Each structure stands twice: as structure tokens, then as C-alpha cells.
Tab-separated table of C-alpha atoms in Angstrom:
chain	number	residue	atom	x	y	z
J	1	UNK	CA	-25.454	-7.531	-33.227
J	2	UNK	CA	-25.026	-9.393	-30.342
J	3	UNK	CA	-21.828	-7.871	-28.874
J	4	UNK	CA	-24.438	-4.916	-28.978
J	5	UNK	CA	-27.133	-6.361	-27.682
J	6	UNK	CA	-24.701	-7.913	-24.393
J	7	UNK	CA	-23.658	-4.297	-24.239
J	8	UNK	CA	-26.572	-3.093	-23.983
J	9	UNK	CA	-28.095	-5.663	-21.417
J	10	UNK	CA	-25.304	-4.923	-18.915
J	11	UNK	CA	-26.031	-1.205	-19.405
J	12	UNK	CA	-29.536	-1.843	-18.031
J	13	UNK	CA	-28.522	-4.002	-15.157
J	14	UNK	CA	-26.319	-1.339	-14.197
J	15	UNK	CA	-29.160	1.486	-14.957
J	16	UNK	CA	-31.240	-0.855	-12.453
J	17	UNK	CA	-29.096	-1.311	-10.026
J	18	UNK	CA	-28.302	2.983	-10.238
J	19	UNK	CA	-32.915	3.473	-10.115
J	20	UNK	CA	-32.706	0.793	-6.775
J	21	UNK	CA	-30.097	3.199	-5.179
J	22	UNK	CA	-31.979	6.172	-6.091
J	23	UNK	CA	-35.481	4.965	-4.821
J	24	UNK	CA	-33.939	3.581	-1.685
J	25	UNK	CA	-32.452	7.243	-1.077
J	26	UNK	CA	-36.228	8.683	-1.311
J	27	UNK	CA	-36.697	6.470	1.889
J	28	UNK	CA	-33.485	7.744	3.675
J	29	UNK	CA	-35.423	11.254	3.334
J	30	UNK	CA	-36.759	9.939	6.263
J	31	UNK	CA	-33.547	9.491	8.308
J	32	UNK	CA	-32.363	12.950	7.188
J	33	UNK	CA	-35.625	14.820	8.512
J	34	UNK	CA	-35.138	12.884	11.583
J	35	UNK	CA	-31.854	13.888	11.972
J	36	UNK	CA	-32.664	17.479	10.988
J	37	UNK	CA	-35.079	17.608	13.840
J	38	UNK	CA	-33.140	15.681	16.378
J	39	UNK	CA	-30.113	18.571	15.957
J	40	UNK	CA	-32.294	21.281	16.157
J	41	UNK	CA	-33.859	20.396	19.843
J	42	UNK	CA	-30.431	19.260	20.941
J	43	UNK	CA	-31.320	16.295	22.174
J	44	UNK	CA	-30.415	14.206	19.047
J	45	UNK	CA	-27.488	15.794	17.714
J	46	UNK	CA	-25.763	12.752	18.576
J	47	UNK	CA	-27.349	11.113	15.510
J	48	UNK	CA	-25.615	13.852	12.993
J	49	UNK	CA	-22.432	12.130	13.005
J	50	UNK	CA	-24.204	8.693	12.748
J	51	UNK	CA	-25.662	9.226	9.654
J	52	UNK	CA	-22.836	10.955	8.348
J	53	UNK	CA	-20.965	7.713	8.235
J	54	UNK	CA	-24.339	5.814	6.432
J	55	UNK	CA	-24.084	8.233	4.015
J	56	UNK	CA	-19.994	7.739	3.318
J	57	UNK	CA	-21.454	4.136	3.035
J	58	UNK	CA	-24.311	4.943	0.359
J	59	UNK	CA	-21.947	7.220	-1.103
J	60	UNK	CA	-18.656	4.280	-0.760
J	61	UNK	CA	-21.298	1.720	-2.570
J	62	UNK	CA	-22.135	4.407	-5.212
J	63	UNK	CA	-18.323	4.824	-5.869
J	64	UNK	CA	-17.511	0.937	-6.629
J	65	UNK	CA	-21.069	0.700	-8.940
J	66	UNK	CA	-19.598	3.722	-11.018
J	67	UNK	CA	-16.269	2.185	-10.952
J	68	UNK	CA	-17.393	-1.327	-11.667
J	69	UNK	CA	-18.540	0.545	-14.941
J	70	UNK	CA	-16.466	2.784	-16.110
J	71	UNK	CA	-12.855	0.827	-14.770
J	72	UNK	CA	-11.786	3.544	-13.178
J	73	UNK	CA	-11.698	4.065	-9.303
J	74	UNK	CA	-13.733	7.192	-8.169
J	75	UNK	CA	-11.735	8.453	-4.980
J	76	UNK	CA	-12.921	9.592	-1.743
J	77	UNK	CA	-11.445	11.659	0.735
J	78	UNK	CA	-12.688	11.810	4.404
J	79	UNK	CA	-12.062	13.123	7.640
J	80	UNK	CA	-11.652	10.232	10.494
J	81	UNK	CA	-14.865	10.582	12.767
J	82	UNK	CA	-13.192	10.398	15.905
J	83	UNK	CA	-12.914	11.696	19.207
J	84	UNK	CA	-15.683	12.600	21.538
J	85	UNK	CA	-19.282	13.857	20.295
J	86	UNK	CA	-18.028	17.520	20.268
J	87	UNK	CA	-15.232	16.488	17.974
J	88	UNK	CA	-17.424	14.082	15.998
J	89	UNK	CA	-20.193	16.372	15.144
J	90	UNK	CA	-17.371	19.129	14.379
J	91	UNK	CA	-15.726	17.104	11.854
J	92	UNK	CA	-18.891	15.760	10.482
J	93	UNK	CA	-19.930	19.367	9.903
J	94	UNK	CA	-16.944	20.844	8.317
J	95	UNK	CA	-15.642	17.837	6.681
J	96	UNK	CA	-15.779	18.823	2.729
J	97	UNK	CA	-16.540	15.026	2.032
J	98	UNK	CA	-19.861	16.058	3.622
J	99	UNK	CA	-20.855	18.283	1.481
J	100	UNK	CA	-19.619	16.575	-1.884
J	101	UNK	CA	-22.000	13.360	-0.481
J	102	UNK	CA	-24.960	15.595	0.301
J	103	UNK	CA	-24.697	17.302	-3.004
J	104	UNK	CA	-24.588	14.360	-4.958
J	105	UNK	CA	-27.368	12.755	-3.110
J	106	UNK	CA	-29.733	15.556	-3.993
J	107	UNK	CA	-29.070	15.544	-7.531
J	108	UNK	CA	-29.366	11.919	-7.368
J	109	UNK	CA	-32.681	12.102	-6.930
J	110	UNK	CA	-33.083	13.690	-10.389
J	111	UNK	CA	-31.181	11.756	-12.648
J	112	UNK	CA	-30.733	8.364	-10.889
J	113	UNK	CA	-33.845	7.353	-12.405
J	114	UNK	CA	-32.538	6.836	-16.047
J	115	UNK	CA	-33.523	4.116	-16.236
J	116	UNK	CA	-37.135	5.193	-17.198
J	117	UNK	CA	-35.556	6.611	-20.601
J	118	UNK	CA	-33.761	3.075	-21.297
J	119	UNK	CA	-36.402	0.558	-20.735
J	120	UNK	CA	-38.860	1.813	-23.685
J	121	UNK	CA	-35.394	1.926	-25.993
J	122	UNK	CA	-35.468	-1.906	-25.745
J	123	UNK	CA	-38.613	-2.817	-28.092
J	124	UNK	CA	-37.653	0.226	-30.133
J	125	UNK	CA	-34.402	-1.047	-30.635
J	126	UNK	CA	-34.793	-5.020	-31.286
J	127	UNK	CA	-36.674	-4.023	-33.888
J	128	UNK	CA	-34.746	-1.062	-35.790
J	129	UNK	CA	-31.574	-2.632	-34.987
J	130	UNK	CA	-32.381	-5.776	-34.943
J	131	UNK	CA	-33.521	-5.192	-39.033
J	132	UNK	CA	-30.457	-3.218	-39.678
J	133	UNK	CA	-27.635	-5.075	-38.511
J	134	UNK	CA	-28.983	-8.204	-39.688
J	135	UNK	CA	-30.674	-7.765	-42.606
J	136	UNK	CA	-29.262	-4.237	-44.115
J	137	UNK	CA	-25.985	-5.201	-42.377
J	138	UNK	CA	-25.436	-1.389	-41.133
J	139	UNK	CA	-24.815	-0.058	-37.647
J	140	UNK	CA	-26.657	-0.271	-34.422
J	141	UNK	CA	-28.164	3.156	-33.567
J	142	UNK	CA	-30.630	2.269	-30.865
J	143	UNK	CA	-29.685	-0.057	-28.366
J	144	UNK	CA	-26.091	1.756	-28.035
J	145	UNK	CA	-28.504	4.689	-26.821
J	146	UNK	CA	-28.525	2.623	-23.774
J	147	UNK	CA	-25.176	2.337	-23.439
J	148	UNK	CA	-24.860	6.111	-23.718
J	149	UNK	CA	-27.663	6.601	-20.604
J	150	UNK	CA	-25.146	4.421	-18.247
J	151	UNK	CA	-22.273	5.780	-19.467
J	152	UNK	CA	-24.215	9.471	-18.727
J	153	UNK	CA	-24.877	8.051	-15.313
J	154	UNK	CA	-21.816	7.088	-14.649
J	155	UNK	CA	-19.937	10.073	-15.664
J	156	UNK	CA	-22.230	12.706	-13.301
J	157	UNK	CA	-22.049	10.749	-10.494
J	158	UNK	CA	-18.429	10.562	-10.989
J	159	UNK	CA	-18.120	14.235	-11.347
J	160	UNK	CA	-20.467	14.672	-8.310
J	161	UNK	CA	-18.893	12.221	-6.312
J	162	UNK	CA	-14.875	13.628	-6.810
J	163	UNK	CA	-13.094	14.742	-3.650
J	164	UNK	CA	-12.996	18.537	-3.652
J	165	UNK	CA	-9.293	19.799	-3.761
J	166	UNK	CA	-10.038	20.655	0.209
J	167	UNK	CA	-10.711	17.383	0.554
J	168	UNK	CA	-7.833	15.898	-1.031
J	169	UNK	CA	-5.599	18.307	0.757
J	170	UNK	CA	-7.151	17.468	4.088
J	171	UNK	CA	-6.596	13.459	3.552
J	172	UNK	CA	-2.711	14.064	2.225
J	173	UNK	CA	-2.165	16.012	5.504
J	174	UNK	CA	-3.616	13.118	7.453
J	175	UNK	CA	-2.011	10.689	5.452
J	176	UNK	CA	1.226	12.522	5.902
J	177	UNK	CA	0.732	12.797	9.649
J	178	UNK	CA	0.046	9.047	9.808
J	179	UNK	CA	3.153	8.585	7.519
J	180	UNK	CA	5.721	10.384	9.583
J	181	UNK	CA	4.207	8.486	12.894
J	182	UNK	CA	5.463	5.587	11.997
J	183	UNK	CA	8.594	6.877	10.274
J	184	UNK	CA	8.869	7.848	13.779
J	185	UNK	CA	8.205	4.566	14.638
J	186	UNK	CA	10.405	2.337	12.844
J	187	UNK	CA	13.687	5.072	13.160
J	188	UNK	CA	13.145	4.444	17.686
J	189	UNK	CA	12.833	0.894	16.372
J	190	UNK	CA	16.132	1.100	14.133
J	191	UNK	CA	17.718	2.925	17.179
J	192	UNK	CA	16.748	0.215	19.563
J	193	UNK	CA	17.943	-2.698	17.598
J	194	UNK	CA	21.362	-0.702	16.716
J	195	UNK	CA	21.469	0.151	20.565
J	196	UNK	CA	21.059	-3.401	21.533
J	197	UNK	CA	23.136	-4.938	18.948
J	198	UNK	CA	26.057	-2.990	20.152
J	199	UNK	CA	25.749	-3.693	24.297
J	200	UNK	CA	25.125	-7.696	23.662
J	201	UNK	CA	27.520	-8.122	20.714
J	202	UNK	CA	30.557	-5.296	20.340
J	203	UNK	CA	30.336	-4.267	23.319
J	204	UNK	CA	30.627	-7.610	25.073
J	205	UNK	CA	33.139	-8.390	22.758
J	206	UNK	CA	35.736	-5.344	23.896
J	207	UNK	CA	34.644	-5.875	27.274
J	208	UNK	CA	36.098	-9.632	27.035
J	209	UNK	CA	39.086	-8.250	24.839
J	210	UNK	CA	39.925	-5.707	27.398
J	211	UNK	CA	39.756	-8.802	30.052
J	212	UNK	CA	41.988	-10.977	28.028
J	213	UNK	CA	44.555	-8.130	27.556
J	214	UNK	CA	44.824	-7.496	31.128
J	215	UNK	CA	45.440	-11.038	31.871
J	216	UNK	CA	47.790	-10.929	29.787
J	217	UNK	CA	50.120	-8.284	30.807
J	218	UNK	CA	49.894	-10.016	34.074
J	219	UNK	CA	50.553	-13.402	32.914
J	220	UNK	CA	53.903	-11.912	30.325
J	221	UNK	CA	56.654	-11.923	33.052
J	222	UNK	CA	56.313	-15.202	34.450
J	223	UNK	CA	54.314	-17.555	31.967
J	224	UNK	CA	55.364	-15.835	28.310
J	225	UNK	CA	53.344	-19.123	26.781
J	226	UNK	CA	50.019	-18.377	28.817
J	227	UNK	CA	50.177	-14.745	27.959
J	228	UNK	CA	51.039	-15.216	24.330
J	229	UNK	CA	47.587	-17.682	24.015
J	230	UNK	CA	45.803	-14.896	25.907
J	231	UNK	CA	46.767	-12.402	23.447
J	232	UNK	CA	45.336	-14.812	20.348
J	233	UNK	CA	42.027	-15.178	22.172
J	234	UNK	CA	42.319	-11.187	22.021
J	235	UNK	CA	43.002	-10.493	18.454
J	236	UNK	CA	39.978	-13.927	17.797
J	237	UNK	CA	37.637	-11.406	20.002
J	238	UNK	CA	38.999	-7.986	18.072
J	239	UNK	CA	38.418	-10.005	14.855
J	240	UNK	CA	34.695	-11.249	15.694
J	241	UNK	CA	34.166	-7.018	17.497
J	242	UNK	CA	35.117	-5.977	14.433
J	243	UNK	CA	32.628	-8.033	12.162
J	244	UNK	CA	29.375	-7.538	14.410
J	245	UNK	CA	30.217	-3.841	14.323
J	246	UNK	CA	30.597	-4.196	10.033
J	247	UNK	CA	26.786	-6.078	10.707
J	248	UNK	CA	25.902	-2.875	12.547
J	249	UNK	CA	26.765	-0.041	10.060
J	250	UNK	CA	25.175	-2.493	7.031
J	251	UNK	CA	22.097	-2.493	9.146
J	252	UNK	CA	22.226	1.401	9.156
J	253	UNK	CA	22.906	1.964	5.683
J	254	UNK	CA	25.289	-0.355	3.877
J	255	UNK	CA	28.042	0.344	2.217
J	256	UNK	CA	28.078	-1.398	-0.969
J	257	UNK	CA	25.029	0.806	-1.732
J	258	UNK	CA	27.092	3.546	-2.221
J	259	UNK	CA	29.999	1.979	-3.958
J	260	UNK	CA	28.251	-0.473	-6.152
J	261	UNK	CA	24.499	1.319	-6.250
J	262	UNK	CA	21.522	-0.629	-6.109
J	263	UNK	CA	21.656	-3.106	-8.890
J	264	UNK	CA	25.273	-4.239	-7.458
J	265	UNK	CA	24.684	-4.737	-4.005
J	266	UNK	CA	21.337	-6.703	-5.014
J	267	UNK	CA	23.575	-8.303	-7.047
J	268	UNK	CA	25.817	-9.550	-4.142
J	269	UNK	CA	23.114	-9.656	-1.579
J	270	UNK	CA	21.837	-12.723	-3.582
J	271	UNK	CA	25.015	-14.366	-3.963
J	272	UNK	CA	25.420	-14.174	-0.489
J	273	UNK	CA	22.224	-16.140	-0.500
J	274	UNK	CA	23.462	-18.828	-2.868
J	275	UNK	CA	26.598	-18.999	-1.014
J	276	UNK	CA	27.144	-22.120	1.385
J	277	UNK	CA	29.211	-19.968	3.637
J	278	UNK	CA	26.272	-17.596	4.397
J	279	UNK	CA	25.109	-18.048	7.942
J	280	UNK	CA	21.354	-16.858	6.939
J	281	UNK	CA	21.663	-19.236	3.798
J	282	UNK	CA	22.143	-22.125	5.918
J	283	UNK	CA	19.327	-21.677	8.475
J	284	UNK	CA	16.974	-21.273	5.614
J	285	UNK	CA	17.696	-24.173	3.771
J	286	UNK	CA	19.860	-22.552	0.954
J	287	UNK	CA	17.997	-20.108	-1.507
J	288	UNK	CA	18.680	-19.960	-5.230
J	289	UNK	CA	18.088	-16.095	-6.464
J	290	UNK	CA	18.168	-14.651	-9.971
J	291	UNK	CA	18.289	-11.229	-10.165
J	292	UNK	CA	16.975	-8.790	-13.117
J	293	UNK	CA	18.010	-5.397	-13.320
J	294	UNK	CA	17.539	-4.780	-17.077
J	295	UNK	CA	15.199	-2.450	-16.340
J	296	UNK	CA	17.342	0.008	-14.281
J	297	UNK	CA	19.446	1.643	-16.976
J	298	UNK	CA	22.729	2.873	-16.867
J	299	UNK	CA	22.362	6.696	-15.574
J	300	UNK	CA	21.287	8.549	-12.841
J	301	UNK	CA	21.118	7.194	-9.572
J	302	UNK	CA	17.810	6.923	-7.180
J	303	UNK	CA	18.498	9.172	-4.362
J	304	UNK	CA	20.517	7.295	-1.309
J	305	UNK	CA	17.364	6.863	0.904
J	306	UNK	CA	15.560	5.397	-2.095
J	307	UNK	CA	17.811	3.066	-2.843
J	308	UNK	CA	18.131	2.224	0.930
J	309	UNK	CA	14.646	1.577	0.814
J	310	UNK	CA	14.606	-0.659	-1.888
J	311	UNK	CA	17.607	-2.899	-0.380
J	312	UNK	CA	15.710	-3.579	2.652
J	313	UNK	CA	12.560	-4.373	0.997
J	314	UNK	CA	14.788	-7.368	-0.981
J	315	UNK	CA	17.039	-8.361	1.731
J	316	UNK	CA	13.758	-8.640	4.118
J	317	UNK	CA	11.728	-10.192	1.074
J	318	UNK	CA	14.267	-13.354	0.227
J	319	UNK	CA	14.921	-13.443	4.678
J	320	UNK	CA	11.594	-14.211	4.471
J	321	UNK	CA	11.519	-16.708	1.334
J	322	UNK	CA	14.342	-18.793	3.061
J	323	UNK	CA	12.573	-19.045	6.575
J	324	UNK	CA	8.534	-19.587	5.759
J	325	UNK	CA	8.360	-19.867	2.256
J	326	UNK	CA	10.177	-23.569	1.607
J	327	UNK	CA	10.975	-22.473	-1.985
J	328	UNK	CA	14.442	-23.379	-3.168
J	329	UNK	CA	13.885	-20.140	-5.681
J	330	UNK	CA	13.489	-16.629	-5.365
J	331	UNK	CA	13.495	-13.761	-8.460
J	332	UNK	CA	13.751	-9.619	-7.632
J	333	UNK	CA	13.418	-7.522	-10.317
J	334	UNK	CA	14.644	-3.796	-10.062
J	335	UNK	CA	12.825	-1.443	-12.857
J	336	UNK	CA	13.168	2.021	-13.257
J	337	UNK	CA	9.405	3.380	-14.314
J	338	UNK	CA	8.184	7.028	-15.046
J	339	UNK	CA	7.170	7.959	-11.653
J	340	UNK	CA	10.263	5.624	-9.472
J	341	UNK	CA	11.287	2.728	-8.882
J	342	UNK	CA	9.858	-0.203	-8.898
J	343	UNK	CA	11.290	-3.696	-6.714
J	344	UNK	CA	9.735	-6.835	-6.995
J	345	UNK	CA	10.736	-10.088	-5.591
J	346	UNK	CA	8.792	-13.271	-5.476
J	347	UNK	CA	9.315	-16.795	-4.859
J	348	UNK	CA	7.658	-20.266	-5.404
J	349	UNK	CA	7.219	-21.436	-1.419
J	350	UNK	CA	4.102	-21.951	-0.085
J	351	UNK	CA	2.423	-18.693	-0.084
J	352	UNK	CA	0.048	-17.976	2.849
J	353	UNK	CA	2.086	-14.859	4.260
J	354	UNK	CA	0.729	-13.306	7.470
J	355	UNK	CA	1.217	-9.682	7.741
J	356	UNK	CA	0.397	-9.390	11.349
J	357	UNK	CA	3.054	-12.041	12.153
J	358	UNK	CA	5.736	-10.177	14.435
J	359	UNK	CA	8.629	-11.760	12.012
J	360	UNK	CA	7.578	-11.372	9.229
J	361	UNK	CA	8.699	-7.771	8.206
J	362	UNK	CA	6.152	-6.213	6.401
J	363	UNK	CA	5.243	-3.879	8.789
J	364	UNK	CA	9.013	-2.522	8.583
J	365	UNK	CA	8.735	-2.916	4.656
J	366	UNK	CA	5.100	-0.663	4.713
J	367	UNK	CA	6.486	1.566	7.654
J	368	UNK	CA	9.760	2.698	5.560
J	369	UNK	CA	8.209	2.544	2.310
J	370	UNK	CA	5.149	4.324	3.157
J	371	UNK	CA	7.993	7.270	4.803
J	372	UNK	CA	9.112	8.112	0.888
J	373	UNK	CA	5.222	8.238	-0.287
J	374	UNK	CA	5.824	4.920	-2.116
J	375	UNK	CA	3.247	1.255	-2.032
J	376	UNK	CA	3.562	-1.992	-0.585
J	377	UNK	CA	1.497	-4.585	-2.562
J	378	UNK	CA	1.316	-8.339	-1.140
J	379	UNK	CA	0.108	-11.255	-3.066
J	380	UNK	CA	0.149	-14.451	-1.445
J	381	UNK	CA	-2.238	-16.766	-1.664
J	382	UNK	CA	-2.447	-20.162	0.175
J	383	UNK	CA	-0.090	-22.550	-2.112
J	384	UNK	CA	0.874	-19.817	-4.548
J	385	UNK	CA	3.936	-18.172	-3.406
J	386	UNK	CA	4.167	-14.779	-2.560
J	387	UNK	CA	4.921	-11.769	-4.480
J	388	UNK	CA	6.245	-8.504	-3.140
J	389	UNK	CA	5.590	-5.394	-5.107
J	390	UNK	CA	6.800	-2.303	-3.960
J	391	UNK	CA	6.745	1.435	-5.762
J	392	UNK	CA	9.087	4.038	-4.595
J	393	UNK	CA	8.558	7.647	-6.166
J	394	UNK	CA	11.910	9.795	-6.929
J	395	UNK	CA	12.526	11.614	-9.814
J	396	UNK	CA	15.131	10.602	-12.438
């Protein structure tokens, strides 16, 4: 009885919160006839696309009272009000999100006030109820009448307040426009860092190794000994060419991906962590990872830029766990799900992470993630550690 009667109580608060929204739309009336006017004689029409964006807001607040409710997330897809006031009022016009607000706003005023049919349930059913589930011991039948009013609410405004499909369509395309920007992005990024990595490191290198050789030949007919230590500092700077350009084609794509797959060159990527002979290792203070790839059966491989994907997002993640973090212990787990892939890595540092840092990464991590369609999702609060959780869509 009272699991029912709790029910029913939050039913009403959310039935009164749903009647205050509804009468404080009868006063916005007043905005929209002003509005109305204002466009008609011209000389307002710069308040159309003004309280086009309230009303994304009444509608936005209407959206997390339903979802609050029902659990589930009511979506909303919008045009970006931006430009000048020609553009603005264009968009604000043809924008289908428009027209989905204004529609449920107008049948808001019908049924928003629900709460008149709920209020005169509640003597009705203290008593009825109240005498059959306590006394006859059989089940409530009024009070979860109330229930079924905010559940009723919920459920039109949830219908009324759904993104048409030319909606939806028009957010994809300019989610997909602001997607491939900054694939654009980070690839002149990638090329500038490969660029510059090869002119201060190879490049220098064969320039000196070139030097050396020369000196040598010169040096061969009348000091063998000088020319012979010349040509050791050669093959030392041939040797040291020849690992920064190995860095190089790792940082394009590397190659254990494709002879190991995923799982394996996770697998070595933390060793090299754990190792004392890792350069990175050492400046961070030494990082023990555990890796768990249980999840990621035996089978079909992620496509190559997938997987590419998801070994930057760990070797960025645990870069970042042995500089800021202070956590001797990190843990990535690779799962393969219904829809992708799924990476997670998290350690036990300090937590605290700052996106907008310039080293920290995340922007790369969002930027290429967000390229395949896949999330980024960063937990980390102050003294908690951080937790990377990234979703990568491919099909299996």
C-alpha cells in the first residue's frame, strides 16, 4: 500500500510540475501575439528568431521533465540559429524543430492540465484503496489511476515532442559536416607532426650521416684510424635515422596492428609500459597495466581504421595516466559489443582531467573517434581517477 501510495505521490508532483508549465505557456500567448505582430509590420521581425530559441528552451525543459519520468531521453533535433538576421529568421522559419515545438505547445494547452483529473482521485482513493489493500488485502485500483494520468502525460508529450525524420536527417547532416571538419582537422594535424618529425629528427640525422661519410672518404687515405671512427659515428647516426623513422610509420599506423590485431599490440603496448627500458615509462614514473581482452573473441577482425582508432585512444589514455595521473596502475579493457567496439582504460591517479588542456589528448581522442561515428565518455572526478570510455561502431 505504500509503495502505491509513494507512486502515486510522485505522479502528482510530476502532474504539478506538467499544470505549472502549461499555465505559464497561457502567459507566453502574450509573447507569441507580440511577435506575430512585430513580423507582420516589419519592424520586429527581429524578435521571430528570439523567441524561437525560448521556445527550444520551454520545449528543452519539457524534454528532461518527461524524461526524468519515463527514463528515457526524448531527443531533439535543431537547426543552429546562426548567421545574420536574414539567415536567422530563415532557419527559424523552415527549421522542422519549429514546427514539432509549436505543435506540441498548442496541444499542450489541452491536456497539460491533468492534473485537474488526479487531484479529486486522491480522497477517492485513500479510502477505496486504502480499505482494500489493508483490510481485504486485494489490489490498488485507484491511486494507480494516477500513475496512469502521468504516465498519459508523459507519453503524448513524448510523441509530440519527437524529432520529425526531417529533423533528424537535417542534424546527422550537420553533425556529419561538423564530423568531417575536424577529421579534416586532426589528418593537417597528423600531417604536420609527421612533416616535422621527419625535418628535425630523420632528416637531421642523414644530413649528419651524409657529413660524417664525406669526412670520411677524405680522411681514408691519410688517417685510416680517423676515417674508420668517422664511419662508426655514421652507422650510430644510420642506426638512431632508422629508429625515429620506425617512430614515424607507428605514429601513422603501426605495424603490429596488422600482424598481431588489436588485442596483441595492446598487449605489447602495455608491456612496453611496464618495461624499465621504455623511454615514456621512465618520464612517467613507471606504469603498471593489466590488460583484458576477454571480451574480444577469437574471429573477425574490426576494420583497420577501427582498430587504429582504438590503439590511439589506449596509447594516448595510459600517456596520459603516467604524466598527470600519479597512479602506479592503469586497466584497458577491449570488448566486442553488438553495435562495435568498445575500449576502456582507467586508472587510480588523481582524477581532475582537463579537457581543454593542450596536452592532454582528448581533443585528438574525440576528433578521430567522433570521424568513425563512435563516443568519447570522460569520467574524472577530483581524487577519483579517470575513466576513458570510448564506443566505436563497425559491424562484425
Amino acid at each position: 500500500m505504500w509503495k502505491t501510495v509513494r507512486r502515486a505521490a510522485w505522479a502528482t508532483v510530476h502532474l504539478v510540475v506538467a499544470a505549472a508549465m502549461a499555465f505559464a505557456m497561457l502567459l507566453f500567448i502574450t509573447v507569441l501575439l507580440i511577435t506575430l505582430i512585430g513580423a507582420v509590420v516589419v519592424v520586429g521581425v527581429w524578435m521571430v528568431p528570439e523567441t524561437v530559441l525560448l521556445i527550444r528552451r520551454i520545449a528543452g525543459a519539457k524534454r528532461q521533465l518527461t524524461a526524468s519520468w519515463t527514463g528515457r531521453a526524448v531527443p531533439e533535433a535543431y537547426q543552429s540559429l546562426d548567421g545574420t538576421l536574414r539567415e536567422r529568421l530563415r532557419i527559424a522559419v523552415r527549421d522542422p524543430g519549429t514546427r514539432t515545438d509549436l505543435r506540441w505547445m498548442f496541444a499542450y494547452y489541452f491536456y497539460g492540465a491533468l492534473l485537474a483529473l488526479a487531484l479529486p482521485l486522491w480522497p477517492l482513493g485513500l479510502v477505496v484503496d486504502g480499505v482494500g489493500c489493508g483490510l481485504l488485502r486485494r489490489r490498488a485500483v485507484v491511486l494507480p489511476l494516477i500513475v496512469g494520468l502521468a504516465d498519459t502525460e508523459a507519453r503524448w508529450s513524448t510523441a509530440l515532442l519527437m524529432p520529425s525524420p526531417q529533423a533528424r536527417l537535417a542534424a546527422r547532416v550537420e553533425e556529419l559536416k561538423e564530423t568531417r571538419a575536424d577529421a579534416i582537422a586532426a589528418h593537417g594535424a597528423e600531417l604536420r607532426r609527421i612533416e616535422r618529425d621527419l625535418h628535425d629528427g630523420a632528416q637531421a640525422r642523414l644530413v649528419a650521416l651524409s657529413m660524417r661519410i664525406g669526412l670520411a672518404k677524405r680522411a681514408y687515405d691519410h688517417d685510416p684510424e680517423a676515417a674508420r671512427k668517422l664511419l662508426d659515428d655514421a652507422q650510430d647516426q644510420a642506426e638512431e635515422a632508422l629508429t625515429e623513422l620506425r617512430q614515424v610509420v607507428r605514429g601513422i599506423h603501426p605495424p603490429i596492428l596488422t600482424d598481431r590485431g588489436l588485442a596483441g599490440a595492446v598487449r605489447a603496448l602495455a608491456a612496453g609500459w611496464g618495461s624499465p627500458r621504455s623511454s615514456e615509462a621512465e618520464s612517467g614514473g613507471g606504469l603498471a597495466v593489466t590488460v583484458d581482452d576477454s571480451g574480444l573473441d577469437e574471429g573477425v577482425r574490426a576494420p583497420a581504421a577501427v582498430e587504429a582508432a582504438a590503439y590511439f585512444v589506449v596509447a594516448e589514455a595510459l600517456t596520459n595516466a603516467a604524466k598527470y595521473s600519479g597512479s602506479p596502475r592503469a586497466a584497458v579493457r577491449l570488448a566486442r559489443t553488438r553495435r562495435g567496439l568498445s575500449v576502456r582504460v582507467r586508472d587510480e591517479g588523481r582524477g581532475g582531467a582537463d579537457e581543454s588542456g593542450d596536452g592532454s589528448g582528448i581533443l585528438g581522442m574525440r576528433r578521430r573517434v567522433a570521424a568513425l561515428d563512435g563516443t568519447v565518455e570522460v569520467t574524472s572526478p577530483v581524487g577519483g581517477g579517470t575513466v576513458i570510455q570510448v564506443e566505436l561502431p563497425c559491424v562484425w
